[in-house]
Amino acid sequence: MKSVIYTALTAVALLSTGCVSTQTHEAALLELDKTKESLSTAEHTIAQQHAQIEGNTKEIARTNSELAALESKRTALQQEYDDAQNRLSVSQSKLETMRQIEAETKKRNEIYARFVNELQKMIDGGQLTVSIEQGRIVINLPENVLFASGHAKVNPAGQEALKQIAGVLKEFSDRRFQIEGHTDNVPMKSTRYPSNWELSTARALSVVHLMVKEGVQVQNVSAAGFGEFHPRADNETAEGRALNRRIEIIMQPNLEILSNELPKVTQ
């Protein structure tokens, strides 16, 4: 480009001296025309290069925009994948918990069948009932099988009944049992037992002590007194009150399985 401009200047200088021959003058004009043509060609080339650069710049901007969009899609897909993995993990955990619950239910039913089989004579004799309530095995003994009215000392016939039950319970060293005392709603009028809570709790403790004496592991048995507040029947009738005066031996569910469903507490 510099050489073209230099040639043009030279030609102009020669023409301006006024002392050149006709041949030299024509040669200078021809050279000037060539220079103009070269300048025009150069300008056209520069314009094309500028247009190409502008096009390349736009292409780069478009490519960068596409890359940003692809990156955004990649991030969204990664999030969807992570969410799917989390859902899969939760589903697998729930499935495992369901399997454990199913196994626990099967084992509970097997234990229930054993209770019924080994206590069948007492069931037939009206001394107790065995049922599954809210997922728990419940052995229900009426008051008159174990205690005199208003007392918490187990009578001889009741002791024999509890010995047979303890013989079954102690076979299940991996299970926990709660002894629950219940009464009707007739108020207590005893110095020793000011209310039905004291009476129901004392009766439950009497049964616990006997169970431990007969070989049930002490860490597997507990006592609770509910007084008249968990009735099974209407206290307005003699029959209903008789049903409410009772001892229930409850086999507790496996709380470790249930705890798997609870949210974890973080510090």
CSV table of C-alpha atoms in Angstrom, one decimal:
chain,number,residue,atom,x,y,z
A,1,MET,CA,0.0,0.0,0.0
A,2,LYS,CA,2.9,2.4,0.9
A,3,SER,CA,4.6,1.6,-2.4
A,4,VAL,CA,1.5,2.4,-4.4
A,5,ILE,CA,1.1,5.8,-2.6
A,6,TYR,CA,4.9,6.5,-3.2
A,7,THR,CA,4.5,5.7,-6.9
A,8,ALA,CA,1.5,8.0,-7.2
A,9,LEU,CA,3.4,10.9,-5.5
A,10,THR,CA,6.3,10.4,-7.8
A,11,ALA,CA,4.1,10.6,-10.8
A,12,VAL,CA,2.4,13.7,-9.5
A,13,ALA,CA,5.8,15.3,-8.9
A,14,LEU,CA,7.0,14.6,-12.4
A,15,LEU,CA,3.9,16.1,-13.9
A,16,SER,CA,4.2,19.2,-11.7
A,17,THR,CA,7.8,20.0,-12.8
A,18,GLY,CA,6.7,21.0,-16.3
A,19,CYS,CA,10.0,19.9,-17.9
A,20,VAL,CA,9.3,16.3,-18.9
A,21,SER,CA,9.0,15.0,-22.4
A,22,THR,CA,5.7,13.9,-24.0
A,23,GLN,CA,6.7,10.3,-23.7
A,24,THR,CA,7.6,10.7,-20.0
A,25,HIS,CA,4.4,12.6,-19.4
A,26,GLU,CA,2.2,9.9,-20.9
A,27,ALA,CA,4.1,7.3,-19.0
A,28,ALA,CA,3.5,9.2,-15.8
A,29,LEU,CA,-0.2,9.5,-16.5
A,30,LEU,CA,-0.4,5.8,-17.2
A,31,GLU,CA,1.4,5.1,-14.0
A,32,LEU,CA,-1.0,7.4,-12.2
A,33,ASP,CA,-4.0,5.6,-13.6
A,34,LYS,CA,-2.5,2.3,-12.5
A,35,THR,CA,-2.0,3.7,-9.1
A,36,LYS,CA,-5.6,4.9,-8.9
A,37,GLU,CA,-6.7,1.5,-9.9
A,38,SER,CA,-4.5,-0.1,-7.3
A,39,LEU,CA,-5.8,2.2,-4.7
A,40,SER,CA,-9.4,1.4,-5.7
A,41,THR,CA,-8.6,-2.3,-5.6
A,42,ALA,CA,-7.0,-1.9,-2.2
A,43,GLU,CA,-9.9,0.1,-0.8
A,44,HIS,CA,-12.3,-2.6,-2.1
A,45,THR,CA,-10.2,-5.3,-0.5
A,46,ILE,CA,-10.1,-3.4,2.8
A,47,ALA,CA,-13.8,-3.0,2.6
A,48,GLN,CA,-14.2,-6.7,2.0
A,49,GLN,CA,-11.9,-7.5,4.9
A,50,HIS,CA,-13.8,-5.1,7.2
A,51,ALA,CA,-17.1,-6.8,6.1
A,52,GLN,CA,-15.5,-10.2,6.8
A,53,ILE,CA,-14.3,-9.1,10.2
A,54,GLU,CA,-17.7,-7.7,11.0
A,55,GLY,CA,-19.3,-11.0,9.9
A,56,ASN,CA,-16.8,-13.0,11.9
A,57,THR,CA,-17.5,-10.8,14.9
A,58,LYS,CA,-21.2,-11.4,14.6
A,59,GLU,CA,-20.5,-15.1,14.1
A,60,ILE,CA,-18.4,-15.2,17.2
A,61,ALA,CA,-21.1,-13.4,19.2
A,62,ARG,CA,-23.8,-15.8,17.9
A,63,THR,CA,-21.5,-18.8,18.7
A,64,ASN,CA,-20.9,-17.4,22.2
A,65,SER,CA,-24.7,-17.0,22.6
A,66,GLU,CA,-25.3,-20.6,21.5
A,67,LEU,CA,-22.6,-21.8,23.9
A,68,ALA,CA,-24.2,-19.9,26.8
A,69,ALA,CA,-27.6,-21.4,25.9
A,70,LEU,CA,-26.0,-24.9,25.7
A,71,GLU,CA,-24.3,-24.3,29.0
A,72,SER,CA,-27.6,-23.3,30.5
A,73,LYS,CA,-29.3,-26.4,29.1
A,74,ARG,CA,-26.4,-28.5,30.4
A,75,THR,CA,-26.8,-27.0,33.9
A,76,ALA,CA,-30.6,-27.7,33.8
A,77,LEU,CA,-30.0,-31.3,32.6
A,78,GLN,CA,-27.4,-31.8,35.4
A,79,GLN,CA,-29.9,-30.5,37.9
A,80,GLU,CA,-32.6,-32.8,36.5
A,81,TYR,CA,-30.2,-35.7,36.7
A,82,ASP,CA,-29.2,-34.9,40.3
A,83,ASP,CA,-32.9,-34.6,41.2
A,84,ALA,CA,-33.6,-37.9,39.6
A,85,GLN,CA,-30.7,-39.5,41.5
A,86,ASN,CA,-32.1,-38.1,44.7
A,87,ARG,CA,-35.6,-39.4,44.0
A,88,LEU,CA,-34.1,-42.8,43.1
A,89,SER,CA,-32.2,-42.8,46.4
A,90,VAL,CA,-35.3,-41.9,48.4
A,91,SER,CA,-37.3,-44.5,46.5
A,92,GLN,CA,-34.8,-47.2,47.2
A,93,SER,CA,-34.7,-46.2,50.9
A,94,LYS,CA,-38.5,-46.3,51.1
A,95,LEU,CA,-38.5,-49.7,49.3
A,96,GLU,CA,-36.0,-51.0,51.8
A,97,THR,CA,-38.1,-49.7,54.6
A,98,MET,CA,-41.2,-51.3,53.1
A,99,ARG,CA,-39.4,-54.6,52.9
A,100,GLN,CA,-38.4,-54.3,56.6
A,101,ILE,CA,-42.0,-53.4,57.5
A,102,GLU,CA,-43.3,-56.4,55.5
A,103,ALA,CA,-40.7,-58.7,57.2
A,104,GLU,CA,-41.7,-57.2,60.6
A,105,THR,CA,-45.4,-57.7,59.9
A,106,LYS,CA,-44.7,-61.3,58.9
A,107,LYS,CA,-42.8,-62.0,62.1
A,108,ARG,CA,-45.4,-60.3,64.2
A,109,ASN,CA,-48.1,-62.5,62.7
A,110,GLU,CA,-45.9,-65.6,63.4
A,111,ILE,CA,-45.5,-64.5,67.0
A,112,TYR,CA,-49.3,-63.9,67.2
A,113,ALA,CA,-50.0,-67.4,66.0
A,114,ARG,CA,-47.6,-68.8,68.6
A,115,PHE,CA,-49.3,-66.9,71.3
A,116,VAL,CA,-52.7,-68.1,70.3
A,117,ASN,CA,-51.4,-71.7,70.0
A,118,GLU,CA,-49.6,-71.8,73.4
A,119,LEU,CA,-52.3,-69.9,75.3
A,120,GLN,CA,-55.2,-71.6,73.6
A,121,LYS,CA,-56.5,-73.3,76.8
A,122,MET,CA,-56.5,-70.0,78.6
A,123,ILE,CA,-58.3,-68.4,75.7
A,124,ASP,CA,-60.9,-71.2,75.6
A,125,GLY,CA,-61.3,-70.8,79.4
A,126,GLY,CA,-62.1,-67.1,79.1
A,127,GLN,CA,-59.0,-66.1,81.1
A,128,LEU,CA,-57.6,-63.9,78.3
A,129,THR,CA,-57.9,-62.8,74.7
A,130,VAL,CA,-55.1,-62.3,72.1
A,131,SER,CA,-55.6,-59.8,69.3
A,132,ILE,CA,-53.7,-57.5,66.9
A,133,GLU,CA,-54.6,-53.9,67.4
A,134,GLN,CA,-53.0,-51.0,65.6
A,135,GLY,CA,-50.1,-53.2,64.6
A,136,ARG,CA,-49.5,-54.5,68.1
A,137,ILE,CA,-50.2,-57.8,69.7
A,138,VAL,CA,-52.4,-57.4,72.8
A,139,ILE,CA,-53.0,-60.0,75.5
A,140,ASN,CA,-56.0,-58.8,77.5
A,141,LEU,CA,-56.7,-60.2,81.0
A,142,PRO,CA,-59.9,-59.2,82.8
A,143,GLU,CA,-59.5,-57.9,86.4
A,144,ASN,CA,-61.3,-60.8,88.0
A,145,VAL,CA,-58.6,-63.2,86.6
A,146,LEU,CA,-55.8,-61.4,88.5
A,147,PHE,CA,-57.1,-59.2,91.3
A,148,ALA,CA,-59.7,-58.8,93.9
A,149,SER,CA,-61.8,-55.6,93.5
A,150,GLY,CA,-59.8,-52.5,94.6
A,151,HIS,CA,-56.5,-54.4,95.2
A,152,ALA,CA,-53.2,-54.7,93.3
A,153,LYS,CA,-51.9,-58.0,94.7
A,154,VAL,CA,-52.2,-60.8,92.1
A,155,ASN,CA,-54.3,-63.7,93.4
A,156,PRO,CA,-53.1,-67.4,93.2
A,157,ALA,CA,-55.1,-68.2,90.1
A,158,GLY,CA,-53.8,-65.0,88.4
A,159,GLN,CA,-50.2,-66.0,89.4
A,160,GLU,CA,-50.6,-69.3,87.6
A,161,ALA,CA,-52.0,-67.6,84.5
A,162,LEU,CA,-49.2,-65.1,84.4
A,163,LYS,CA,-46.6,-67.8,84.8
A,164,GLN,CA,-47.9,-69.4,81.7
A,165,ILE,CA,-47.8,-66.1,79.8
A,166,ALA,CA,-44.3,-65.3,81.1
A,167,GLY,CA,-43.2,-68.7,79.8
A,168,VAL,CA,-44.2,-67.6,76.3
A,169,LEU,CA,-42.9,-64.0,76.5
A,170,LYS,CA,-39.4,-64.9,77.6
A,171,GLU,CA,-38.9,-66.9,74.4
A,172,PHE,CA,-38.8,-63.6,72.6
A,173,SER,CA,-35.7,-61.8,74.1
A,174,ASP,CA,-35.6,-59.4,71.2
A,175,ARG,CA,-39.1,-58.0,71.9
A,176,ARG,CA,-40.3,-55.4,74.4
A,177,PHE,CA,-43.5,-55.7,76.3
A,178,GLN,CA,-45.5,-53.0,78.1
A,179,ILE,CA,-47.9,-54.0,80.9
A,180,GLU,CA,-50.8,-51.6,81.0
A,181,GLY,CA,-53.2,-51.3,83.9
A,182,HIS,CA,-56.8,-50.0,83.2
A,183,THR,CA,-59.8,-49.4,85.4
A,184,ASP,CA,-63.4,-48.4,85.1
A,185,ASN,CA,-64.5,-44.8,86.0
A,186,VAL,CA,-65.8,-45.6,89.5
A,187,PRO,CA,-63.7,-43.3,91.8
A,188,MET,CA,-61.3,-44.9,94.3
A,189,LYS,CA,-61.9,-44.3,98.0
A,190,SER,CA,-58.7,-45.8,99.4
A,191,THR,CA,-55.9,-44.2,101.3
A,192,ARG,CA,-53.4,-46.4,99.6
A,193,TYR,CA,-54.8,-45.7,96.1
A,194,PRO,CA,-56.2,-42.1,96.0
A,195,SER,CA,-57.2,-42.5,92.4
A,196,ASN,CA,-57.6,-45.0,89.6
A,197,TRP,CA,-54.2,-44.0,88.3
A,198,GLU,CA,-52.5,-45.3,91.4
A,199,LEU,CA,-54.5,-48.5,91.4
A,200,SER,CA,-53.9,-49.2,87.7
A,201,THR,CA,-50.2,-48.4,88.0
A,202,ALA,CA,-49.8,-50.6,91.1
A,203,ARG,CA,-51.5,-53.5,89.3
A,204,ALA,CA,-49.2,-53.1,86.2
A,205,LEU,CA,-46.1,-53.1,88.5
A,206,SER,CA,-47.3,-56.2,90.2
A,207,VAL,CA,-47.5,-58.0,86.9
A,208,VAL,CA,-44.1,-56.7,85.8
A,209,HIS,CA,-42.5,-58.0,89.0
A,210,LEU,CA,-44.0,-61.4,88.5
A,211,MET,CA,-43.0,-61.5,84.9
A,212,VAL,CA,-39.4,-60.7,85.7
A,213,LYS,CA,-39.4,-63.3,88.5
A,214,GLU,CA,-40.5,-65.9,85.9
A,215,GLY,CA,-37.7,-65.1,83.6
A,216,VAL,CA,-38.8,-62.3,81.3
A,217,GLN,CA,-35.7,-60.0,80.8
A,218,VAL,CA,-36.0,-56.9,83.0
A,219,GLN,CA,-34.9,-54.6,80.1
A,220,ASN,CA,-37.7,-55.9,77.9
A,221,VAL,CA,-40.7,-55.1,80.2
A,222,SER,CA,-42.2,-51.9,81.5
A,223,ALA,CA,-45.3,-50.8,83.4
A,224,ALA,CA,-47.9,-48.0,82.7
A,225,GLY,CA,-51.1,-47.1,84.5
A,226,PHE,CA,-53.9,-45.4,82.5
A,227,GLY,CA,-56.7,-45.4,85.1
A,228,GLU,CA,-60.1,-45.0,83.5
A,229,PHE,CA,-58.9,-43.0,80.6
A,230,HIS,CA,-58.6,-45.7,77.9
A,231,PRO,CA,-61.9,-47.5,78.2
A,232,ARG,CA,-62.8,-50.4,75.9
A,233,ALA,CA,-66.5,-50.2,76.5
A,234,ASP,CA,-69.2,-47.9,77.9
A,235,ASN,CA,-68.8,-47.3,81.6
A,236,GLU,CA,-72.6,-46.7,81.9
A,237,THR,CA,-73.2,-50.5,82.2
A,238,ALA,CA,-71.9,-53.1,84.6
A,239,GLU,CA,-70.8,-55.2,81.6
A,240,GLY,CA,-68.9,-52.3,80.1
A,241,ARG,CA,-67.2,-51.4,83.4
A,242,ALA,CA,-66.1,-55.1,83.7
A,243,LEU,CA,-64.5,-55.0,80.3
A,244,ASN,CA,-62.6,-51.8,81.2
A,245,ARG,CA,-61.1,-53.3,84.4
A,246,ARG,CA,-58.2,-55.1,82.8
A,247,ILE,CA,-54.5,-55.7,82.4
A,248,GLU,CA,-53.1,-55.5,78.8
A,249,ILE,CA,-49.7,-57.0,77.8
A,250,ILE,CA,-48.6,-55.1,74.7
A,251,MET,CA,-45.9,-56.3,72.4
A,252,GLN,CA,-44.2,-53.1,71.2
A,253,PRO,CA,-43.5,-52.7,67.4
A,254,ASN,CA,-40.0,-52.5,66.2
A,255,LEU,CA,-39.3,-48.7,66.5
A,256,GLU,CA,-36.0,-48.9,64.6
A,257,ILE,CA,-38.0,-49.5,61.4
A,258,LEU,CA,-40.3,-46.6,62.1
A,259,SER,CA,-37.4,-44.3,62.9
A,260,ASN,CA,-36.0,-44.8,59.3
A,261,GLU,CA,-39.0,-42.8,58.1
A,262,LEU,CA,-38.4,-39.9,60.4
A,263,PRO,CA,-36.4,-36.9,59.1
A,264,LYS,CA,-32.8,-36.7,60.3
A,265,VAL,CA,-32.0,-33.8,62.7
A,266,THR,CA,-28.8,-31.9,61.8
A,267,GLN,CA,-26.7,-30.0,64.3
